[in-house]
Amino acid sequence: DYTSLRAQGSVQTTLAQRWQLALRVQGQLSSGALVPGEQFGLGGSTAVRGYEEREVSGDAGALASLELHGPDLAGRVFSAVDHFHLLGFLDGGRVRNRLGTPCRDLQSSCDLASAGLGARLGSGGLQVKLDWAFALKNGSHTARHDQHLHLQVAYSFH
């Protein structure tokens, strides 16, 4: 028997010369040990890029992602797309397990952090996200300074 609380939020602001700064945070608290499917996971294209999907997970956790988006280059680079942005990012997070259950090796608390560059492209219903990230800390499977390329492609029918 357990209780868990999940929260997330984001804020975005426009800077000079059409640059944008975006911050996204997520977190989870729990009153007890959770089954793996309910745990807070870190790693992958949406939760600390530069690592394998859900490389570490825990009963409680938090993550933050800070992105600096450059101005829209669609008209200058690709005339057939609606938007094209380049960006830089920093991601980080921590998970913790109750009852001393390890999230990596013999540790019950684990941190991941990464930095990288990305691109966002949109045309009609097509959205493409490409991120190149390098790990700043050792994970369960990823070593510090390892690199990962994350690609997401989505299409929305209107």
Short mmCIF file of N, CA and C in Angstrom, two decimals:
data_model
loop_
_atom_site.label_atom_id
_atom_site.label_comp_id
_atom_site.label_asym_id
_atom_site.label_seq_id
_atom_site.Cartn_x
_atom_site.Cartn_y
_atom_site.Cartn_z
N ASP A 1 0.84 -1.18 0.00
CA ASP A 1 0.00 0.00 0.00
C ASP A 1 0.89 1.24 0.00
N TYR A 2 0.61 2.19 -0.88
CA TYR A 2 1.44 3.38 -0.98
C TYR A 2 0.61 4.53 -1.52
N THR A 3 1.17 5.71 -1.36
CA THR A 3 0.61 6.93 -1.95
C THR A 3 1.74 7.59 -2.72
N SER A 4 1.45 8.08 -3.91
CA SER A 4 2.48 8.82 -4.65
C SER A 4 1.89 10.12 -5.18
N LEU A 5 2.76 11.10 -5.30
CA LEU A 5 2.40 12.42 -5.81
C LEU A 5 3.34 12.75 -6.94
N ARG A 6 2.79 13.10 -8.09
CA ARG A 6 3.59 13.50 -9.25
C ARG A 6 3.24 14.92 -9.62
N ALA A 7 4.25 15.69 -10.00
CA ALA A 7 4.04 17.08 -10.41
C ALA A 7 5.00 17.42 -11.54
N GLN A 8 4.57 18.34 -12.38
CA GLN A 8 5.43 18.82 -13.46
C GLN A 8 5.06 20.26 -13.79
N GLY A 9 6.00 20.97 -14.36
CA GLY A 9 5.74 22.34 -14.76
C GLY A 9 6.78 22.80 -15.75
N SER A 10 6.45 23.87 -16.44
CA SER A 10 7.40 24.43 -17.40
C SER A 10 7.15 25.92 -17.55
N VAL A 11 8.20 26.62 -17.94
CA VAL A 11 8.11 28.06 -18.20
C VAL A 11 9.03 28.36 -19.37
N GLN A 12 8.61 29.30 -20.19
CA GLN A 12 9.40 29.69 -21.36
C GLN A 12 9.34 31.19 -21.49
N THR A 13 10.47 31.81 -21.79
CA THR A 13 10.52 33.25 -21.95
C THR A 13 11.32 33.61 -23.19
N THR A 14 10.93 34.69 -23.83
CA THR A 14 11.63 35.17 -25.02
C THR A 14 12.70 36.16 -24.59
N LEU A 15 13.90 35.96 -25.09
CA LEU A 15 15.03 36.83 -24.82
C LEU A 15 15.26 37.74 -26.03
N ALA A 16 16.32 38.48 -26.02
CA ALA A 16 16.65 39.38 -27.13
C ALA A 16 16.89 38.60 -28.42
N GLN A 17 16.62 39.24 -29.53
CA GLN A 17 16.88 38.67 -30.86
C GLN A 17 16.13 37.36 -31.11
N ARG A 18 14.95 37.20 -30.53
CA ARG A 18 14.08 36.04 -30.74
C ARG A 18 14.66 34.72 -30.21
N TRP A 19 15.60 34.79 -29.29
CA TRP A 19 16.07 33.60 -28.59
C TRP A 19 15.06 33.28 -27.50
N GLN A 20 14.95 32.00 -27.13
CA GLN A 20 14.01 31.60 -26.09
C GLN A 20 14.72 30.70 -25.08
N LEU A 21 14.34 30.88 -23.82
CA LEU A 21 14.86 30.07 -22.73
C LEU A 21 13.70 29.28 -22.14
N ALA A 22 13.85 27.97 -22.03
CA ALA A 22 12.77 27.11 -21.54
C ALA A 22 13.28 26.25 -20.38
N LEU A 23 12.48 26.17 -19.32
CA LEU A 23 12.78 25.34 -18.17
C LEU A 23 11.62 24.38 -17.95
N ARG A 24 11.95 23.10 -17.79
CA ARG A 24 10.93 22.07 -17.52
C ARG A 24 11.37 21.29 -16.29
N VAL A 25 10.43 21.06 -15.35
CA VAL A 25 10.73 20.29 -14.15
C VAL A 25 9.65 19.23 -13.95
N GLN A 26 10.05 18.10 -13.38
CA GLN A 26 9.13 17.02 -13.03
C GLN A 26 9.60 16.41 -11.72
N GLY A 27 8.66 15.85 -10.98
CA GLY A 27 9.04 15.21 -9.74
C GLY A 27 8.01 14.20 -9.28
N GLN A 28 8.43 13.34 -8.38
CA GLN A 28 7.54 12.33 -7.80
C GLN A 28 7.99 12.04 -6.37
N LEU A 29 7.02 11.95 -5.47
CA LEU A 29 7.23 11.52 -4.10
C LEU A 29 6.38 10.29 -3.86
N SER A 30 6.83 9.41 -2.98
CA SER A 30 6.02 8.24 -2.64
C SER A 30 6.16 7.93 -1.15
N SER A 31 5.12 7.33 -0.61
CA SER A 31 5.13 6.97 0.81
C SER A 31 5.76 5.61 1.07
N GLY A 32 6.02 4.85 0.02
CA GLY A 32 6.59 3.52 0.19
C GLY A 32 7.32 3.07 -1.06
N ALA A 33 7.83 1.86 -1.00
CA ALA A 33 8.51 1.27 -2.15
C ALA A 33 7.50 0.99 -3.26
N LEU A 34 7.89 1.26 -4.50
CA LEU A 34 7.01 1.11 -5.65
C LEU A 34 7.47 -0.03 -6.55
N VAL A 35 6.53 -0.61 -7.29
CA VAL A 35 6.88 -1.59 -8.31
C VAL A 35 7.58 -0.84 -9.44
N PRO A 36 8.44 -1.49 -10.23
CA PRO A 36 9.21 -0.79 -11.26
C PRO A 36 8.39 0.08 -12.21
N GLY A 37 7.21 -0.36 -12.60
CA GLY A 37 6.39 0.42 -13.53
C GLY A 37 5.87 1.72 -12.96
N GLU A 38 5.86 1.86 -11.64
CA GLU A 38 5.39 3.08 -10.98
C GLU A 38 6.54 4.00 -10.58
N GLN A 39 7.77 3.52 -10.68
CA GLN A 39 8.92 4.31 -10.26
C GLN A 39 9.19 5.46 -11.23
N PHE A 40 9.88 6.47 -10.73
CA PHE A 40 10.29 7.63 -11.51
C PHE A 40 11.58 7.27 -12.24
N GLY A 41 11.57 7.35 -13.55
CA GLY A 41 12.73 6.95 -14.35
C GLY A 41 13.49 8.13 -14.91
N LEU A 42 14.81 7.97 -14.97
CA LEU A 42 15.68 8.96 -15.58
C LEU A 42 16.45 8.32 -16.73
N GLY A 43 16.65 9.09 -17.77
CA GLY A 43 17.40 8.64 -18.93
C GLY A 43 16.51 8.53 -20.14
N GLY A 44 17.04 8.91 -21.30
CA GLY A 44 16.30 8.81 -22.54
C GLY A 44 15.94 10.15 -23.13
N SER A 45 15.17 10.11 -24.19
CA SER A 45 14.88 11.31 -24.98
C SER A 45 14.02 12.34 -24.27
N THR A 46 13.29 11.95 -23.22
CA THR A 46 12.43 12.91 -22.52
C THR A 46 12.82 13.10 -21.05
N ALA A 47 13.80 12.37 -20.56
CA ALA A 47 14.15 12.45 -19.14
C ALA A 47 15.66 12.25 -18.94
N VAL A 48 16.44 13.24 -19.18
CA VAL A 48 17.90 13.28 -19.14
C VAL A 48 18.48 12.58 -20.37
N ARG A 49 18.56 13.36 -21.43
CA ARG A 49 19.13 12.88 -22.69
C ARG A 49 20.60 12.50 -22.50
N GLY A 50 21.10 11.60 -23.35
CA GLY A 50 22.47 11.14 -23.25
C GLY A 50 22.60 9.79 -22.57
N TYR A 51 21.48 9.25 -22.10
CA TYR A 51 21.46 7.96 -21.40
C TYR A 51 20.42 7.06 -22.05
N GLU A 52 20.49 5.77 -21.73
CA GLU A 52 19.48 4.82 -22.19
C GLU A 52 18.14 5.16 -21.55
N GLU A 53 17.04 4.74 -22.19
CA GLU A 53 15.70 4.98 -21.63
C GLU A 53 15.59 4.35 -20.24
N ARG A 54 15.14 5.14 -19.28
CA ARG A 54 14.95 4.69 -17.88
C ARG A 54 16.19 3.96 -17.36
N GLU A 55 17.34 4.57 -17.57
CA GLU A 55 18.60 3.94 -17.15
C GLU A 55 18.65 3.72 -15.64
N VAL A 56 18.12 4.65 -14.88
CA VAL A 56 17.97 4.47 -13.43
C VAL A 56 16.54 4.86 -13.06
N SER A 57 16.01 4.23 -12.03
CA SER A 57 14.66 4.57 -11.57
C SER A 57 14.59 4.43 -10.06
N GLY A 58 13.63 5.15 -9.47
CA GLY A 58 13.50 5.12 -8.03
C GLY A 58 12.09 5.44 -7.58
N ASP A 59 11.84 5.23 -6.31
CA ASP A 59 10.52 5.50 -5.73
C ASP A 59 10.19 6.99 -5.73
N ALA A 60 11.20 7.82 -5.58
CA ALA A 60 11.03 9.27 -5.62
C ALA A 60 12.10 9.83 -6.55
N GLY A 61 11.81 10.97 -7.15
CA GLY A 61 12.80 11.56 -8.05
C GLY A 61 12.39 12.92 -8.54
N ALA A 62 13.36 13.58 -9.16
CA ALA A 62 13.12 14.89 -9.75
C ALA A 62 14.05 15.06 -10.94
N LEU A 63 13.61 15.84 -11.90
CA LEU A 63 14.47 16.18 -13.03
C LEU A 63 14.19 17.60 -13.47
N ALA A 64 15.20 18.20 -14.09
CA ALA A 64 15.06 19.54 -14.65
C ALA A 64 15.77 19.56 -16.00
N SER A 65 15.22 20.33 -16.92
CA SER A 65 15.80 20.49 -18.24
C SER A 65 15.77 21.97 -18.60
N LEU A 66 16.92 22.51 -18.96
CA LEU A 66 17.04 23.91 -19.36
C LEU A 66 17.48 23.94 -20.81
N GLU A 67 16.71 24.61 -21.66
CA GLU A 67 17.02 24.69 -23.09
C GLU A 67 17.10 26.14 -23.54
N LEU A 68 18.10 26.45 -24.36
CA LEU A 68 18.24 27.76 -24.99
C LEU A 68 18.02 27.56 -26.49
N HIS A 69 16.89 28.07 -26.99
CA HIS A 69 16.51 27.93 -28.40
C HIS A 69 16.94 29.16 -29.18
N GLY A 70 17.58 28.93 -30.31
CA GLY A 70 17.93 30.03 -31.20
C GLY A 70 16.72 30.50 -31.99
N PRO A 71 16.87 31.59 -32.73
CA PRO A 71 15.75 32.11 -33.53
C PRO A 71 15.34 31.13 -34.63
N ASP A 72 14.13 31.29 -35.10
CA ASP A 72 13.59 30.43 -36.17
C ASP A 72 14.38 30.66 -37.45
N LEU A 73 14.94 29.59 -37.99
CA LEU A 73 15.76 29.66 -39.21
C LEU A 73 15.04 29.10 -40.43
N ALA A 74 13.74 28.86 -40.32
CA ALA A 74 13.00 28.18 -41.40
C ALA A 74 13.14 28.90 -42.74
N GLY A 75 12.97 30.18 -42.77
CA GLY A 75 13.05 30.91 -44.03
C GLY A 75 14.44 30.99 -44.61
N ARG A 76 15.45 30.93 -43.75
CA ARG A 76 16.84 31.06 -44.20
C ARG A 76 17.47 29.73 -44.61
N VAL A 77 17.04 28.64 -43.98
CA VAL A 77 17.67 27.33 -44.21
C VAL A 77 16.79 26.43 -45.07
N PHE A 78 15.54 26.25 -44.64
CA PHE A 78 14.60 25.38 -45.35
C PHE A 78 13.34 26.19 -45.65
N SER A 79 13.09 26.46 -46.90
CA SER A 79 11.91 27.26 -47.24
C SER A 79 10.62 26.45 -47.17
N ALA A 80 10.70 25.12 -47.18
CA ALA A 80 9.50 24.28 -47.21
C ALA A 80 9.01 23.89 -45.82
N VAL A 81 9.63 24.39 -44.75
CA VAL A 81 9.22 24.01 -43.39
C VAL A 81 8.61 25.20 -42.67
N ASP A 82 7.78 24.90 -41.66
CA ASP A 82 7.13 25.95 -40.88
C ASP A 82 8.08 26.55 -39.84
N HIS A 83 8.89 25.71 -39.20
CA HIS A 83 9.87 26.23 -38.24
C HIS A 83 11.08 25.31 -38.17
N PHE A 84 12.23 25.91 -37.87
CA PHE A 84 13.48 25.18 -37.70
C PHE A 84 14.32 25.93 -36.68
N HIS A 85 14.59 25.28 -35.55
CA HIS A 85 15.35 25.90 -34.46
C HIS A 85 16.53 25.01 -34.07
N LEU A 86 17.64 25.64 -33.73
CA LEU A 86 18.76 24.96 -33.11
C LEU A 86 18.74 25.30 -31.62
N LEU A 87 19.25 24.40 -30.78
CA LEU A 87 19.20 24.65 -29.34
C LEU A 87 20.36 23.98 -28.62
N GLY A 88 20.62 24.47 -27.43
CA GLY A 88 21.55 23.85 -26.50
C GLY A 88 20.79 23.49 -25.24
N PHE A 89 21.23 22.47 -24.52
CA PHE A 89 20.48 22.06 -23.34
C PHE A 89 21.38 21.49 -22.25
N LEU A 90 20.85 21.56 -21.03
CA LEU A 90 21.40 20.90 -19.85
C LEU A 90 20.27 20.14 -19.19
N ASP A 91 20.47 18.87 -18.89
CA ASP A 91 19.47 18.04 -18.22
C ASP A 91 20.10 17.46 -16.95
N GLY A 92 19.29 17.28 -15.93
CA GLY A 92 19.78 16.64 -14.72
C GLY A 92 18.64 16.08 -13.90
N GLY A 93 18.94 15.06 -13.12
CA GLY A 93 17.92 14.47 -12.27
C GLY A 93 18.51 13.57 -11.21
N ARG A 94 17.66 13.26 -10.23
CA ARG A 94 18.05 12.37 -9.13
C ARG A 94 16.87 11.48 -8.78
N VAL A 95 17.15 10.21 -8.52
CA VAL A 95 16.14 9.29 -8.01
C VAL A 95 16.64 8.70 -6.69
N ARG A 96 15.68 8.27 -5.86
CA ARG A 96 15.99 7.69 -4.56
C ARG A 96 15.02 6.55 -4.30
N ASN A 97 15.53 5.48 -3.76
CA ASN A 97 14.70 4.32 -3.43
C ASN A 97 14.55 4.17 -1.92
N ARG A 98 13.36 3.79 -1.53
CA ARG A 98 13.10 3.47 -0.12
C ARG A 98 13.64 2.07 0.16
N LEU A 99 13.81 1.76 1.40
CA LEU A 99 14.24 0.43 1.86
C LEU A 99 15.64 0.06 1.36
N GLY A 100 16.42 1.04 0.89
CA GLY A 100 17.78 0.77 0.46
C GLY A 100 17.93 0.00 -0.83
N THR A 101 16.85 -0.16 -1.58
CA THR A 101 16.91 -0.87 -2.86
C THR A 101 17.83 -0.10 -3.81
N PRO A 102 18.80 -0.76 -4.43
CA PRO A 102 19.73 -0.03 -5.29
C PRO A 102 19.11 0.41 -6.62
N CYS A 103 19.50 1.61 -7.05
CA CYS A 103 19.14 2.07 -8.39
C CYS A 103 20.32 1.87 -9.35
N ARG A 104 21.52 1.74 -8.79
CA ARG A 104 22.73 1.46 -9.57
C ARG A 104 23.76 0.88 -8.61
N ASP A 105 24.38 -0.19 -8.99
CA ASP A 105 25.35 -0.86 -8.14
C ASP A 105 24.74 -1.06 -6.75
N LEU A 106 25.34 -0.51 -5.72
CA LEU A 106 24.81 -0.66 -4.37
C LEU A 106 24.24 0.66 -3.85
N GLN A 107 24.00 1.62 -4.73
CA GLN A 107 23.51 2.93 -4.33
C GLN A 107 21.99 2.98 -4.35
N SER A 108 21.40 3.57 -3.32
CA SER A 108 19.94 3.73 -3.31
C SER A 108 19.52 5.12 -3.78
N SER A 109 20.51 5.99 -4.07
CA SER A 109 20.24 7.32 -4.62
C SER A 109 21.18 7.51 -5.81
N CYS A 110 20.64 7.92 -6.96
CA CYS A 110 21.43 8.03 -8.19
C CYS A 110 21.15 9.35 -8.89
N ASP A 111 22.21 9.96 -9.44
CA ASP A 111 22.11 11.20 -10.20
C ASP A 111 22.54 10.95 -11.64
N LEU A 112 21.88 11.64 -12.57
CA LEU A 112 22.30 11.68 -13.97
C LEU A 112 22.32 13.13 -14.41
N ALA A 113 23.23 13.47 -15.32
CA ALA A 113 23.30 14.83 -15.87
C ALA A 113 23.87 14.75 -17.28
N SER A 114 23.43 15.67 -18.14
CA SER A 114 23.91 15.67 -19.52
C SER A 114 23.86 17.09 -20.08
N ALA A 115 24.56 17.26 -21.20
CA ALA A 115 24.53 18.51 -21.95
C ALA A 115 24.57 18.15 -23.42
N GLY A 116 24.06 19.04 -24.26
CA GLY A 116 24.09 18.73 -25.68
C GLY A 116 23.49 19.80 -26.55
N LEU A 117 23.36 19.43 -27.82
CA LEU A 117 22.82 20.30 -28.86
C LEU A 117 21.67 19.59 -29.55
N GLY A 118 20.73 20.38 -30.08
CA GLY A 118 19.59 19.77 -30.75
C GLY A 118 19.04 20.63 -31.86
N ALA A 119 18.08 20.07 -32.57
CA ALA A 119 17.37 20.77 -33.64
C ALA A 119 15.91 20.38 -33.58
N ARG A 120 15.04 21.34 -33.90
CA ARG A 120 13.59 21.12 -33.96
C ARG A 120 13.10 21.60 -35.31
N LEU A 121 12.35 20.73 -36.00
CA LEU A 121 11.85 21.04 -37.33
C LEU A 121 10.38 20.68 -37.39
N GLY A 122 9.59 21.55 -37.96
CA GLY A 122 8.17 21.28 -38.12
C GLY A 122 7.68 21.72 -39.48
N SER A 123 6.84 20.88 -40.09
CA SER A 123 6.25 21.19 -41.39
C SER A 123 4.88 20.53 -41.46
N GLY A 124 3.83 21.34 -41.48
CA GLY A 124 2.49 20.78 -41.46
C GLY A 124 2.30 19.98 -40.18
N GLY A 125 1.90 18.73 -40.29
CA GLY A 125 1.72 17.88 -39.13
C GLY A 125 2.98 17.16 -38.69
N LEU A 126 4.07 17.30 -39.43
CA LEU A 126 5.32 16.61 -39.12
C LEU A 126 6.14 17.40 -38.11
N GLN A 127 6.59 16.71 -37.06
CA GLN A 127 7.48 17.30 -36.06
C GLN A 127 8.69 16.38 -35.91
N VAL A 128 9.89 16.94 -36.01
CA VAL A 128 11.12 16.17 -35.86
C VAL A 128 11.97 16.81 -34.77
N LYS A 129 12.44 15.97 -33.84
CA LYS A 129 13.34 16.40 -32.78
C LYS A 129 14.60 15.56 -32.87
N LEU A 130 15.75 16.21 -32.93
CA LEU A 130 17.03 15.53 -32.98
C LEU A 130 17.92 16.13 -31.90
N ASP A 131 18.42 15.29 -30.99
CA ASP A 131 19.28 15.76 -29.91
C ASP A 131 20.54 14.91 -29.84
N TRP A 132 21.68 15.57 -29.75
CA TRP A 132 22.97 14.92 -29.53
C TRP A 132 23.40 15.30 -28.12
N ALA A 133 23.56 14.31 -27.25
CA ALA A 133 23.85 14.58 -25.85
C ALA A 133 25.04 13.77 -25.38
N PHE A 134 25.77 14.34 -24.43
CA PHE A 134 26.84 13.56 -23.81
C PHE A 134 26.64 13.54 -22.30
N ALA A 135 26.89 12.38 -21.74
CA ALA A 135 26.67 12.13 -20.31
C ALA A 135 27.75 12.84 -19.49
N LEU A 136 27.32 13.47 -18.41
CA LEU A 136 28.24 14.14 -17.50
C LEU A 136 28.54 13.31 -16.26
N LYS A 137 27.78 12.22 -16.06
CA LYS A 137 27.98 11.32 -14.92
C LYS A 137 27.84 9.88 -15.39
N ASN A 138 28.39 8.96 -14.63
CA ASN A 138 28.21 7.54 -14.91
C ASN A 138 26.79 7.12 -14.59
N GLY A 139 26.20 6.31 -15.46
CA GLY A 139 24.89 5.73 -15.21
C GLY A 139 25.03 4.24 -14.99
N SER A 140 23.94 3.51 -15.09
CA SER A 140 23.99 2.05 -14.95
C SER A 140 24.67 1.40 -16.14
N HIS A 141 24.40 1.91 -17.34
CA HIS A 141 24.94 1.35 -18.57
C HIS A 141 25.79 2.35 -19.34
N THR A 142 25.62 3.62 -19.06
CA THR A 142 26.30 4.69 -19.78
C THR A 142 27.44 5.24 -18.94
N ALA A 143 28.62 5.36 -19.54
CA ALA A 143 29.77 5.93 -18.84
C ALA A 143 29.82 7.44 -19.06
N ARG A 144 30.43 8.12 -18.12
CA ARG A 144 30.65 9.56 -18.26
C ARG A 144 31.35 9.83 -19.59
N HIS A 145 30.91 10.84 -20.30
CA HIS A 145 31.42 11.27 -21.61
C HIS A 145 30.91 10.42 -22.77
N ASP A 146 30.11 9.37 -22.51
CA ASP A 146 29.46 8.66 -23.61
C ASP A 146 28.49 9.61 -24.31
N GLN A 147 28.24 9.35 -25.59
CA GLN A 147 27.35 10.20 -26.37
C GLN A 147 26.17 9.38 -26.90
N HIS A 148 25.02 10.02 -26.96
CA HIS A 148 23.82 9.40 -27.53
C HIS A 148 23.16 10.39 -28.48
N LEU A 149 22.59 9.85 -29.53
CA LEU A 149 21.79 10.62 -30.47
C LEU A 149 20.35 10.18 -30.30
N HIS A 150 19.47 11.12 -30.01
CA HIS A 150 18.05 10.83 -29.81
C HIS A 150 17.26 11.46 -30.96
N LEU A 151 16.42 10.66 -31.61
CA LEU A 151 15.59 11.14 -32.71
C LEU A 151 14.14 10.80 -32.42
N GLN A 152 13.27 11.79 -32.53
CA GLN A 152 11.83 11.59 -32.39
C GLN A 152 11.16 12.16 -33.63
N VAL A 153 10.28 11.38 -34.22
CA VAL A 153 9.51 11.83 -35.38
C VAL A 153 8.04 11.57 -35.08
N ALA A 154 7.22 12.60 -35.26
CA ALA A 154 5.78 12.46 -35.00
C ALA A 154 5.01 13.15 -36.13
N TYR A 155 3.85 12.59 -36.43
CA TYR A 155 2.98 13.22 -37.43
C TYR A 155 1.57 13.31 -36.86
N SER A 156 0.98 14.49 -36.94
CA SER A 156 -0.39 14.72 -36.48
C SER A 156 -1.28 14.96 -37.69
N PHE A 157 -2.38 14.21 -37.76
CA PHE A 157 -3.34 14.41 -38.84
C PHE A 157 -4.33 15.49 -38.42
N HIS A 158 -4.58 16.41 -39.32
CA HIS A 158 -5.49 17.53 -39.01
C HIS A 158 -6.84 17.30 -39.64
#
